[in-house]
Short mmCIF file of C-alpha atoms and ligand atoms in Angstrom, two decimals:
data_model
loop_
_atom_site.label_atom_id
_atom_site.label_comp_id
_atom_site.label_asym_id
_atom_site.label_seq_id
_atom_site.Cartn_x
_atom_site.Cartn_y
_atom_site.Cartn_z
CA UNK A 1 -6.96 -34.26 -16.05
CA UNK A 2 -5.23 -32.57 -13.44
CA UNK A 3 -4.86 -28.87 -12.49
CA UNK A 4 -3.51 -27.26 -15.13
CA UNK A 5 -0.01 -25.51 -13.86
CA UNK A 6 1.54 -23.62 -17.06
CA UNK A 7 0.85 -20.66 -17.50
CA UNK A 8 1.96 -17.63 -19.68
CA UNK A 9 2.79 -15.64 -16.08
CA UNK A 10 2.50 -17.02 -12.85
CA UNK A 11 1.44 -14.52 -9.60
CA UNK A 12 1.78 -15.05 -6.32
CA UNK A 13 -0.66 -13.06 -4.24
CA UNK A 14 -4.26 -11.86 -4.81
CA UNK A 15 -3.76 -8.57 -2.94
CA UNK A 16 -3.74 -5.46 -4.55
CA UNK A 17 -1.03 -6.03 -6.39
CA UNK A 18 -1.53 -9.20 -7.17
CA UNK A 19 -5.35 -9.19 -8.22
CA UNK A 20 -3.75 -5.62 -10.78
CA UNK A 21 -1.30 -7.20 -12.29
CA UNK A 22 -4.00 -10.09 -12.25
CA UNK A 23 -6.49 -8.31 -14.64
CA UNK A 24 -3.65 -6.00 -15.97
CA UNK A 25 -2.44 -9.39 -18.04
CA UNK A 26 -5.14 -10.95 -18.67
CA UNK A 27 -6.63 -8.00 -20.77
CA UNK A 28 -3.98 -7.80 -22.64
CA UNK A 29 -5.12 -11.51 -23.43
CA UNK A 30 -1.81 -12.88 -21.48
CA UNK A 31 -2.14 -16.42 -19.89
CA UNK A 32 -2.37 -15.66 -15.95
CA UNK A 33 -2.43 -18.01 -13.13
CA UNK A 34 -3.14 -15.69 -9.53
CA UNK A 35 -2.21 -18.77 -6.68
CA UNK A 36 -3.95 -16.73 -2.95
CA UNK A 37 -2.64 -18.58 0.24
CA UNK A 38 -6.25 -17.39 1.86
CA UNK A 39 -10.14 -18.27 0.53
CA UNK A 40 -12.29 -14.08 -0.34
CA UNK A 41 -13.91 -12.53 1.59
CA UNK A 42 -10.87 -12.00 4.28
CA UNK A 43 -9.83 -10.53 6.53
CA UNK A 44 -5.93 -8.21 6.29
CA UNK A 45 -4.82 -5.97 9.25
CA UNK A 46 -5.19 -2.09 6.68
CA UNK A 47 -6.19 0.64 7.65
CA UNK A 48 -8.55 0.55 4.63
CA UNK A 49 -7.68 3.94 3.80
CA UNK A 50 -7.49 5.30 0.00
CA UNK A 51 -6.03 8.71 -1.22
CA UNK A 52 -6.85 10.26 -4.69
CA UNK A 53 -3.44 8.32 -6.25
CA UNK A 54 -5.11 4.55 -5.03
CA UNK A 55 -8.54 5.97 -6.83
CA UNK A 56 -6.91 7.15 -9.84
CA UNK A 57 -5.01 3.27 -10.37
CA UNK A 58 -8.73 1.76 -9.53
CA UNK A 59 -10.04 4.43 -12.57
CA UNK A 60 -6.96 2.51 -14.84
CA UNK A 61 -8.27 -0.45 -13.79
CA UNK A 62 -11.65 0.10 -14.53
CA UNK A 63 -13.20 -0.38 -11.25
CA UNK A 64 -16.43 1.01 -10.14
CA UNK A 65 -16.72 2.26 -7.04
CA UNK A 66 -20.28 2.64 -6.23
CA UNK A 67 -21.54 4.06 -2.94
CA UNK A 68 -23.84 1.01 -2.74
CA UNK A 69 -21.33 -1.34 -2.40
CA UNK A 70 -19.40 -0.30 0.27
CA UNK A 71 -17.36 2.72 -1.19
CA UNK A 72 -17.51 6.28 1.14
CA UNK A 73 -15.74 8.90 -0.60
CA UNK A 74 -13.42 11.45 1.17
CA UNK A 75 -13.00 14.92 0.19
CA UNK A 76 -9.98 15.68 2.74
CA UNK A 77 -8.36 15.06 5.65
CA UNK A 78 -8.13 16.49 8.78
CA UNK A 79 -5.25 16.89 10.55
CA UNK A 80 -5.33 17.30 14.80
CA UNK A 81 -2.73 17.99 16.19
CA UNK A 82 -0.40 20.42 18.27
CA UNK A 83 -3.76 22.78 19.19
CA UNK A 84 -4.74 22.44 15.70
CA UNK A 85 -7.56 20.98 13.61
CA UNK A 86 -7.50 21.93 10.50
CA UNK A 87 -8.72 20.42 7.45
CA UNK A 88 -6.77 19.72 3.93
CA UNK A 89 -9.29 19.62 1.52
CA UNK A 90 -7.75 17.01 -1.65
CA UNK A 91 -6.78 19.46 -4.72
CA UNK A 92 -8.79 20.09 -7.90
CA UNK A 93 -6.21 18.89 -10.38
CA UNK A 94 -5.85 17.41 -14.13
CA UNK A 95 -3.81 14.16 -12.91
CA UNK A 96 -5.82 12.82 -9.65
CA UNK A 97 -8.98 12.77 -8.77
CA UNK A 98 -10.40 15.22 -6.09
CA UNK A 99 -12.25 12.75 -3.68
CA UNK A 100 -10.12 9.47 -2.09
CA UNK A 101 -12.67 5.86 -0.86
CA UNK A 102 -12.43 3.81 2.32
CA UNK A 103 -13.33 0.22 1.42
CA UNK A 104 -12.76 -2.55 4.01
CA UNK A 105 -9.87 -5.05 2.97
CA UNK A 106 -12.24 -7.81 3.47
CA UNK A 107 -14.88 -6.61 -0.12
CA UNK A 108 -11.74 -4.36 -1.44
CA UNK A 109 -9.56 -7.58 -2.06
CA UNK A 110 -12.07 -10.10 -2.64
CA UNK A 111 -13.76 -7.34 -5.28
CA UNK A 112 -10.65 -6.38 -7.13
CA UNK A 113 -10.16 -10.35 -7.46
CA UNK A 114 -13.46 -10.73 -8.76
CA UNK A 115 -13.07 -8.00 -11.13
CA UNK A 116 -9.01 -9.79 -12.67
CA UNK A 117 -11.48 -12.98 -13.12
CA UNK A 118 -13.77 -11.32 -14.40
CA UNK A 119 -10.86 -9.95 -17.43
CA UNK A 120 -9.82 -14.10 -17.62
CA UNK A 121 -7.43 -14.71 -14.63
CA UNK A 122 -7.91 -17.52 -13.22
CA UNK A 123 -7.14 -16.54 -9.52
CA UNK A 124 -6.87 -19.36 -7.59
CA UNK A 125 -7.49 -19.29 -4.36
CA UNK A 126 -6.88 -21.60 -1.11
CA UNK A 127 -3.08 -21.81 -2.60
CA UNK A 128 0.04 -21.57 -0.44
CA UNK A 129 2.95 -20.76 -2.40
CA UNK A 130 5.83 -22.52 -1.09
CA UNK A 131 9.12 -21.56 -3.11
CA UNK A 132 10.11 -20.85 -6.43
CA UNK A 133 11.76 -23.02 -9.47
CA UNK A 134 14.77 -22.14 -10.88
CA UNK A 135 16.22 -23.26 -13.86
CA UNK A 136 19.41 -25.60 -12.71
CA UNK A 137 22.28 -24.00 -15.57
CA UNK A 138 21.01 -20.53 -15.64
CA UNK A 139 19.44 -20.03 -12.09
CA UNK A 140 16.82 -18.22 -14.20
CA UNK A 141 12.90 -18.09 -11.89
CA UNK A 142 10.74 -20.93 -14.01
CA UNK A 143 7.76 -22.02 -11.77
CA UNK A 144 7.13 -21.98 -7.99
CA UNK A 145 5.89 -24.70 -6.04
CA UNK A 146 2.62 -25.11 -4.07
CA UNK A 147 0.13 -26.62 -1.39
CA UNK A 148 -3.73 -26.84 -1.54
CA UNK A 149 -4.94 -25.03 1.98
CA UNK A 150 -8.10 -26.15 3.32
CA UNK A 151 -10.67 -24.23 4.99
CA UNK A 152 -8.65 -23.15 8.04
CA UNK A 153 -5.42 -22.31 5.83
CA UNK A 154 -3.34 -25.18 6.87
CA UNK A 155 -1.72 -27.22 3.80
CA UNK A 156 -3.09 -30.36 2.42
CA UNK A 157 -1.48 -32.74 0.08
CA UNK A 158 1.30 -33.14 -2.50
CA UNK A 159 3.19 -29.58 -3.30
CA UNK A 160 2.55 -29.35 -6.61
CA UNK A 161 5.07 -27.19 -9.41
CA UNK A 162 3.16 -24.53 -11.51
CA UNK A 163 5.72 -23.48 -14.55
CA UNK A 164 6.35 -20.54 -16.38
CA UNK A 165 8.07 -18.20 -18.28
CA UNK A 166 7.60 -15.44 -15.41
CA UNK A 167 6.41 -15.18 -12.02
CA UNK A 168 4.98 -12.10 -10.23
CA UNK A 169 5.60 -12.09 -6.74
CA UNK A 170 2.75 -9.83 -5.37
CA UNK A 171 3.12 -11.58 -1.43
CA UNK A 172 3.28 -8.69 0.56
CA UNK A 173 4.95 -7.77 2.66
CA UNK A 174 5.61 -11.62 4.17
CA UNK A 175 8.41 -11.75 0.55
CA UNK A 176 7.94 -15.02 0.89
CA UNK A 177 9.18 -15.87 -3.00
CA UNK A 178 12.05 -12.89 -2.85
CA UNK A 179 13.61 -14.04 0.55
CA UNK A 180 13.61 -17.65 -0.54
CA UNK A 181 15.54 -16.06 -3.47
CA UNK A 182 18.13 -14.35 -0.49
CA UNK A 183 16.43 -10.98 -1.26
CA UNK A 184 17.23 -9.71 2.32
CA UNK A 185 15.52 -6.79 3.06
CA UNK A 186 17.59 -3.43 3.32
CA UNK A 187 18.77 -2.05 6.97
CA UNK A 188 18.83 1.24 5.40
CA UNK A 189 15.02 2.02 4.44
CA UNK A 190 12.26 2.92 6.82
CA UNK A 191 9.72 0.70 8.24
CA UNK A 192 6.82 1.38 10.35
CA UNK A 193 4.43 -0.42 12.27
CA UNK A 194 1.15 -0.17 12.86
CA UNK A 195 -2.31 -1.31 14.32
CA UNK A 196 -5.53 -0.57 14.09
CA UNK A 197 -9.30 -2.49 14.61
CA UNK A 198 -12.60 -1.45 13.87
CA UNK A 199 -15.05 0.73 16.35
CA UNK A 200 -18.55 0.95 16.15
CA UNK A 201 -19.15 5.41 16.50
CA UNK A 202 -22.04 7.95 15.60
CA UNK A 203 -19.70 9.78 12.78
CA UNK A 204 -19.17 6.75 10.42
CA UNK A 205 -20.07 8.33 7.56
CA UNK A 206 -18.07 11.76 7.72
CA UNK A 207 -16.50 11.78 4.48
CA UNK A 208 -12.85 13.26 5.89
CA UNK A 209 -10.14 11.44 6.40
CA UNK A 210 -9.07 12.52 10.12
CA UNK A 211 -4.86 12.08 11.73
CA UNK A 212 -3.37 12.75 14.52
CA UNK A 213 -0.19 13.54 14.23
CA UNK A 214 0.74 14.48 18.31
CA UNK A 215 1.52 9.89 19.61
CA UNK A 216 2.93 10.15 22.81
CA UNK A 217 5.57 7.47 24.61
CA UNK A 218 4.81 6.28 28.05
CA UNK A 219 6.84 9.40 29.70
CA UNK A 220 4.88 12.10 26.63
CA UNK A 221 7.55 12.09 24.46
CA UNK A 222 6.62 12.48 20.44
CA UNK A 223 6.76 9.74 18.34
CA UNK A 224 7.38 9.42 14.47
CA UNK A 225 3.61 8.47 13.01
CA UNK A 226 0.53 9.67 12.98
CA UNK A 227 -3.31 8.35 14.73
CA UNK A 228 -6.11 7.14 12.33
CA UNK A 229 -9.94 7.23 11.69
CA UNK A 230 -11.08 6.11 9.15
CA UNK A 231 -15.35 6.03 8.51
CA UNK A 232 -16.47 3.22 7.29
CA UNK A 233 -19.74 4.73 6.31
CA UNK A 234 -21.44 1.00 8.19
CA UNK A 235 -21.45 2.07 11.58
CA UNK A 236 -17.99 2.00 12.14
CA UNK A 237 -14.74 2.99 11.23
CA UNK A 238 -11.44 2.03 10.70
CA UNK A 239 -8.92 3.59 13.87
CA UNK A 240 -5.04 2.79 14.14
CA UNK A 241 -1.71 4.22 14.95
CA UNK A 242 1.25 3.96 12.86
CA UNK A 243 5.03 4.63 14.12
CA UNK A 244 8.36 4.87 11.99
CA UNK A 245 11.74 4.20 12.22
CA UNK A 246 13.93 5.17 10.68
CA UNK A 247 16.12 2.65 9.54
CA UNK A 248 13.86 -0.34 10.13
CA UNK A 249 14.98 -1.27 13.78
CA UNK A 250 12.46 -2.37 16.04
CA UNK A 251 11.69 0.41 17.73
CA UNK A 252 10.56 -1.46 20.78
CA UNK A 253 7.01 0.17 21.21
CA UNK A 254 4.45 -1.76 22.80
CA UNK A 255 1.77 -0.31 20.12
CA UNK A 256 -1.12 -1.97 21.74
CA UNK A 257 -0.73 0.02 24.47
CA UNK A 258 -0.20 3.56 22.84
CA UNK A 259 -3.05 2.68 20.29
CA UNK A 260 -5.31 1.83 23.92
CA UNK A 261 -4.08 4.70 25.48
CA UNK A 262 -4.44 7.71 21.99
CA UNK A 263 -8.15 5.82 21.76
CA UNK A 264 -8.96 6.61 25.34
CA UNK A 265 -7.15 10.11 26.20
CA UNK A 266 -7.31 11.72 22.41
CA UNK A 267 -10.94 10.00 20.75
CA UNK A 268 -13.87 11.04 23.16
CA UNK A 269 -15.95 13.70 20.29
CA UNK A 270 -15.66 10.33 17.97
CA UNK A 271 -18.35 8.66 20.76
CA UNK A 272 -17.00 5.65 20.49
CA UNK A 273 -16.64 2.65 23.89
CA UNK A 274 -12.71 2.36 23.93
CA UNK A 275 -13.54 -1.48 25.80
CA UNK A 276 -16.36 -2.63 22.38
CA UNK A 277 -13.83 -2.80 19.75
CA UNK A 278 -15.43 -4.72 16.90
CA UNK A 279 -12.50 -6.60 16.51
CA UNK A 280 -9.13 -7.68 17.28
CA UNK A 281 -6.59 -5.37 18.03
CA UNK A 282 -4.67 -6.62 15.24
CA UNK A 283 -0.83 -5.81 13.37
CA UNK A 284 1.74 -6.10 11.27
CA UNK A 285 4.99 -4.31 9.40
CA UNK A 286 5.01 -2.18 6.66
CA UNK A 287 7.79 -2.16 4.48
CA UNK A 288 9.16 1.24 3.07
CA UNK A 289 10.91 2.59 0.39
CA UNK A 290 11.97 -0.11 -2.13
CA UNK A 291 13.25 -1.46 0.85
CA UNK A 292 13.59 -4.77 -0.84
CA UNK A 293 15.43 -4.79 -4.39
CA UNK A 294 16.64 -4.99 -7.29
CA UNK A 295 12.66 -5.48 -8.69
CA UNK A 296 13.79 -7.65 -10.44
CA UNK A 297 15.51 -10.69 -11.59
CA UNK A 298 16.00 -13.37 -14.10
CA UNK A 299 12.47 -14.83 -14.70
CA UNK A 300 10.81 -12.32 -11.29
CA UNK A 301 9.09 -9.62 -10.69
CA UNK A 302 8.19 -8.02 -7.11
CA UNK A 303 5.71 -5.65 -6.83
CA UNK A 304 3.89 -4.15 -4.05
CA UNK A 305 4.97 -4.58 -0.90
CA UNK A 306 6.98 -7.48 -1.83
CA UNK A 307 9.30 -5.00 -3.15
CA UNK A 308 9.03 -2.54 -0.21
CA UNK A 309 6.68 -0.17 -1.77
CA UNK A 310 4.79 2.04 0.57
CA UNK A 311 5.37 5.35 1.39
CA UNK A 312 7.19 6.55 4.52
CA UNK A 313 5.12 10.08 3.89
CA UNK A 314 1.95 8.55 5.22
CA UNK A 315 2.25 4.03 5.09
CA UNK A 316 -0.06 3.74 2.19
CA UNK A 317 0.69 1.24 -0.15
CA UNK A 318 -2.05 0.68 -1.49
CA UNK A 319 -1.90 3.21 -4.42
CA UNK A 320 1.69 1.77 -4.88
CA UNK A 321 0.87 -1.97 -5.18
CA UNK A 322 -1.50 -0.58 -7.86
CA UNK A 323 1.08 1.33 -9.67
CA UNK A 324 4.34 -0.81 -9.36
CA UNK A 325 1.30 -3.85 -10.81
CA UNK A 326 0.73 -1.45 -14.13
CA UNK A 327 4.52 -0.53 -14.72
CA UNK A 328 4.65 -4.60 -14.37
CA UNK A 329 1.64 -5.20 -16.78
CA UNK A 330 3.45 -2.43 -19.19
CA UNK A 331 6.84 -4.50 -19.47
CA UNK A 332 5.20 -8.30 -19.66
CA UNK A 333 3.68 -6.62 -22.70
CA UNK A 334 6.45 -5.10 -24.53
CA UNK A 335 8.29 -8.83 -23.48
CA UNK A 336 6.11 -10.00 -26.13
CA UNK A 337 6.66 -7.88 -28.72
CA UNK A 338 10.51 -7.95 -28.26
CA UNK A 339 11.69 -10.08 -31.09
CA UNK A 340 15.01 -11.15 -29.96
CA UNK A 341 15.91 -12.66 -26.25
CA UNK A 342 17.85 -9.78 -25.92
CA UNK A 343 15.36 -6.85 -26.30
CA UNK A 344 12.80 -9.73 -24.28
CA UNK A 345 15.05 -9.35 -21.22
CA UNK A 346 15.85 -5.69 -21.63
CA UNK A 347 11.64 -5.10 -22.09
CA UNK A 348 11.66 -6.93 -18.51
CA UNK A 349 14.57 -5.05 -16.73
CA UNK A 350 13.07 -1.91 -17.78
CA UNK A 351 10.30 -2.46 -15.24
CA UNK A 352 13.09 -2.23 -12.71
CA UNK A 353 13.96 0.53 -13.90
CA UNK A 354 10.20 2.52 -14.32
CA UNK A 355 9.46 2.30 -10.83
CA UNK A 356 12.97 4.56 -9.53
CA UNK A 357 11.98 6.80 -12.37
CA UNK A 358 8.45 6.82 -11.12
CA UNK A 359 8.89 7.09 -7.42
CA UNK A 360 12.64 7.10 -6.35
CA UNK A 361 12.97 10.28 -5.74
CA UNK A 362 9.80 10.66 -3.93
CA UNK A 363 10.71 7.48 -1.90
CA UNK A 364 15.03 9.53 -0.67
CA UNK A 365 13.02 12.58 -0.28
CA UNK A 366 10.67 10.40 1.84
CA UNK A 367 14.12 8.62 3.95
CA UNK A 368 14.87 12.35 4.76
CA UNK A 369 11.45 12.98 6.46
CA UNK A 370 11.97 9.51 8.41
CA UNK A 371 14.94 10.44 9.71
CA UNK A 372 14.23 14.32 10.05
CA UNK A 373 10.62 13.13 12.45
CA UNK A 374 12.19 10.55 14.24
CA UNK A 375 13.45 13.84 16.48
CA UNK A 376 10.41 14.78 18.42
CA UNK A 377 12.00 18.67 18.63
CA UNK A 378 11.19 18.31 14.53
CA UNK A 379 7.63 17.14 14.77
CA UNK A 380 6.73 19.43 17.50
CA UNK A 381 7.70 22.47 15.17
CA UNK A 382 5.72 20.93 12.75
CA UNK A 383 2.85 20.01 14.05
CA UNK A 384 3.03 23.57 16.25
CA UNK A 385 3.68 26.11 13.54
CA UNK A 386 3.60 24.53 10.85
CA UNK A 387 -0.05 23.39 10.26
CA UNK A 388 -1.77 26.37 10.30
CA UNK A 389 0.42 28.13 7.67
CA UNK A 390 -1.13 27.78 4.68
CA UNK A 391 1.31 27.75 2.21
CA UNK A 392 3.57 24.95 4.21
CA UNK A 393 0.78 22.99 4.38
CA UNK A 394 -0.87 23.11 0.52
CA UNK A 395 2.35 22.39 -0.44
CA UNK A 396 2.77 19.51 2.77
CA UNK A 397 -0.34 18.39 1.34
CA UNK A 398 0.72 17.56 -1.96
CA UNK A 399 4.15 16.32 -0.53
CA UNK A 400 2.62 13.80 2.27
CA UNK A 401 0.23 12.27 -0.05
CA UNK A 402 1.84 12.20 -3.29
CA UNK A 403 -0.46 14.52 -5.41
CA UNK A 404 1.26 16.28 -7.74
CA UNK A 405 0.89 16.84 -11.30
CA UNK A 406 3.51 15.41 -13.01
CA UNK A 407 3.40 18.82 -15.64
CA UNK A 408 3.71 21.27 -13.55
CA UNK A 409 0.39 23.13 -11.85
CA UNK A 410 1.10 26.00 -9.62
CA UNK A 411 4.31 26.75 -7.50
CA UNK A 412 4.32 23.49 -5.55
CA UNK A 413 3.33 21.46 -7.52
CA UNK A 414 6.55 22.61 -9.19
CA UNK A 415 8.22 21.94 -6.13
CA UNK A 416 7.43 18.46 -6.11
CA UNK A 417 8.26 18.12 -9.55
CA UNK A 418 11.95 19.37 -8.64
CA UNK A 419 13.00 17.70 -5.69
CA UNK A 420 11.95 14.43 -6.61
CA UNK A 421 13.86 14.57 -10.02
CA UNK A 422 16.72 16.08 -7.54
CA UNK A 423 16.52 13.44 -4.92
CA UNK A 424 18.99 10.48 -6.06
CA UNK A 425 16.32 7.52 -6.27
CA UNK A 426 18.15 4.33 -4.73
C1 FAD B 501 -1.83 -1.48 10.05
C2 FAD B 501 -2.22 -1.04 8.60
C3 FAD B 501 -2.61 0.07 8.02
C4 FAD B 501 -1.97 0.41 6.90
N1 FAD B 501 -3.43 1.22 6.27
C5 FAD B 501 -2.94 1.41 5.13
C6 FAD B 501 -4.08 2.63 4.37
O1 FAD B 501 -4.65 3.08 5.19
N2 FAD B 501 -3.52 2.67 3.05
C7 FAD B 501 -3.53 2.26 2.43
O2 FAD B 501 -3.05 2.26 1.07
N3 FAD B 501 -1.60 1.31 2.78
C8 FAD B 501 -2.30 0.89 4.09
N4 FAD B 501 -1.35 0.26 4.53
C9 FAD B 501 -0.69 -0.59 3.75
C10 FAD B 501 -1.14 -2.11 3.18
O3 FAD B 501 -1.71 -2.46 3.37
C11 FAD B 501 -0.27 -2.63 1.80
O4 FAD B 501 0.72 -1.76 1.55
C12 FAD B 501 -0.76 -3.18 0.76
O5 FAD B 501 -1.54 -3.76 1.36
C13 FAD B 501 0.22 -3.46 -0.23
O6 FAD B 501 -0.37 -4.95 -0.86
P1 FAD B 501 0.31 -5.95 -1.51
O7 FAD B 501 -0.95 -6.85 -2.82
O8 FAD B 501 1.48 -5.45 -2.53
O9 FAD B 501 0.40 -6.71 -0.62
P2 FAD B 501 -0.66 -7.18 0.14
O10 FAD B 501 -1.50 -6.49 0.59
O11 FAD B 501 0.03 -7.91 1.54
O12 FAD B 501 -1.28 -9.21 -0.43
C14 FAD B 501 -0.48 -9.83 -0.54
C15 FAD B 501 -1.32 -11.17 -1.06
O13 FAD B 501 -0.49 -12.53 -1.32
C16 FAD B 501 -1.39 -13.59 -0.66
N5 FAD B 501 -0.02 -14.60 -0.53
C17 FAD B 501 1.73 -14.21 0.99
N6 FAD B 501 2.03 -14.97 0.84
C18 FAD B 501 1.78 -16.32 -0.27
C19 FAD B 501 1.77 -16.88 -0.10
N7 FAD B 501 3.39 -18.02 0.35
N8 FAD B 501 1.55 -18.01 -1.14
C20 FAD B 501 0.25 -17.37 -1.42
N9 FAD B 501 -0.33 -16.12 -1.04
C21 FAD B 501 0.39 -15.81 -0.62
C22 FAD B 501 -1.51 -13.06 0.93
O14 FAD B 501 -2.77 -14.44 1.72
C23 FAD B 501 -2.18 -11.80 -0.14
O15 FAD B 501 -3.46 -11.56 -0.28
C24 FAD B 501 -1.01 -0.62 6.17
C25 FAD B 501 -0.77 -1.22 6.42
C26 FAD B 501 -0.81 -1.79 8.07
C27 FAD B 501 0.09 -2.92 8.20
#
């Protein structure tokens, strides 16, 4: 008997988006195969930080997050900049927990993949998906081709075709499947670039996320972006910085040099040795504000980074990958329940509409934000005069972290609801 290559749904990639959708679908009784090119545990370049929005998604996934397994809570965000150092606890809210979490992606992605397996998903590590397969007549995506990889990630053996009536691309920023179908990224959307490494620090078990808003270039101009320190409770912290380009054009910045300078100059109170990072400084691009669309074409859904689902406000993408996975699975359930071909296709298409409904307005605001902070004078005004104003920060904190009461809580929640409804979802 050869390997089984047919399923109800094939998922490409088992990062947070892929494993989450595999979990949801397996729990609903679908026969789901997820093909992941690497083998767990594996490193993923990331800040390892989770806001209450992400924790909410983990709760919906029924994933336990005990501290003894390395999940370290944080109770808010400490912002440093413009001569200020202020702490903003996560709000007590009905719809979100009042804490965030950190866990290395090496552990996080492995744990989530195992969780999906425990629900019945067939997660296959060491399978590199080389492209999609389309129906000759209709152009509909009906599967993928893949090659096995060896321990070093090299492709080995013959190409294998995996078939399913639905493929979900959760292959991250590389978006190989979408690109293969000619779905280029949109050049009117922001794009981030970020680098990070791990350092040993005596403050490794501090339960706060710290963000530095004053990242400067060699001529001391303020850059649109921020640096972060996310303690991991294991003797180290994830330390990195990222900048934003409002239209995705390359900034020409040397992020490693910026990072080195910032760590040496601004992080003396973290007790780290700038010359002794625990691992290499690594970087990657961050696709934002739905920069690849549509999120559904016949036979194929895009979830997470493959659909550009990172927030321009803070570079957070794990929560959105899991949220889009949840929404995709809801559409797949409706697809199974629909009675006619037209209704079945409409059910799948509803996924793209739902993502716009959930996040389109918020991401449109994020595009305006990205344009604004591209001007150093705006960054300066915000850090110097905005940070110490409690009312401004009460609202800004909700805006940046996307944790507000959707049914309206206090004035800031209601303002957020109004703004996200008024902003056109695009
Ligand atoms: C430096 C940096 C810091 C960041 N910090 C944070 C943070 O602190 N918090 C946060 O929420 N977000 C952060 N992000 C964003 C976050 O990493 C992503 O948004 C998130 O990983 C998206 O999840 P995903 O499942 O869509 O994609 P990914 O996590 O990229 O997963 C894609 C998976 O697909 C696999 N894959 C890719 N191509 C193929 C193929 N051809 N065949 C088979 N498998 C394939 C990959 O191996 C991978 O496992 C950061 C990003 C960067 C670059």
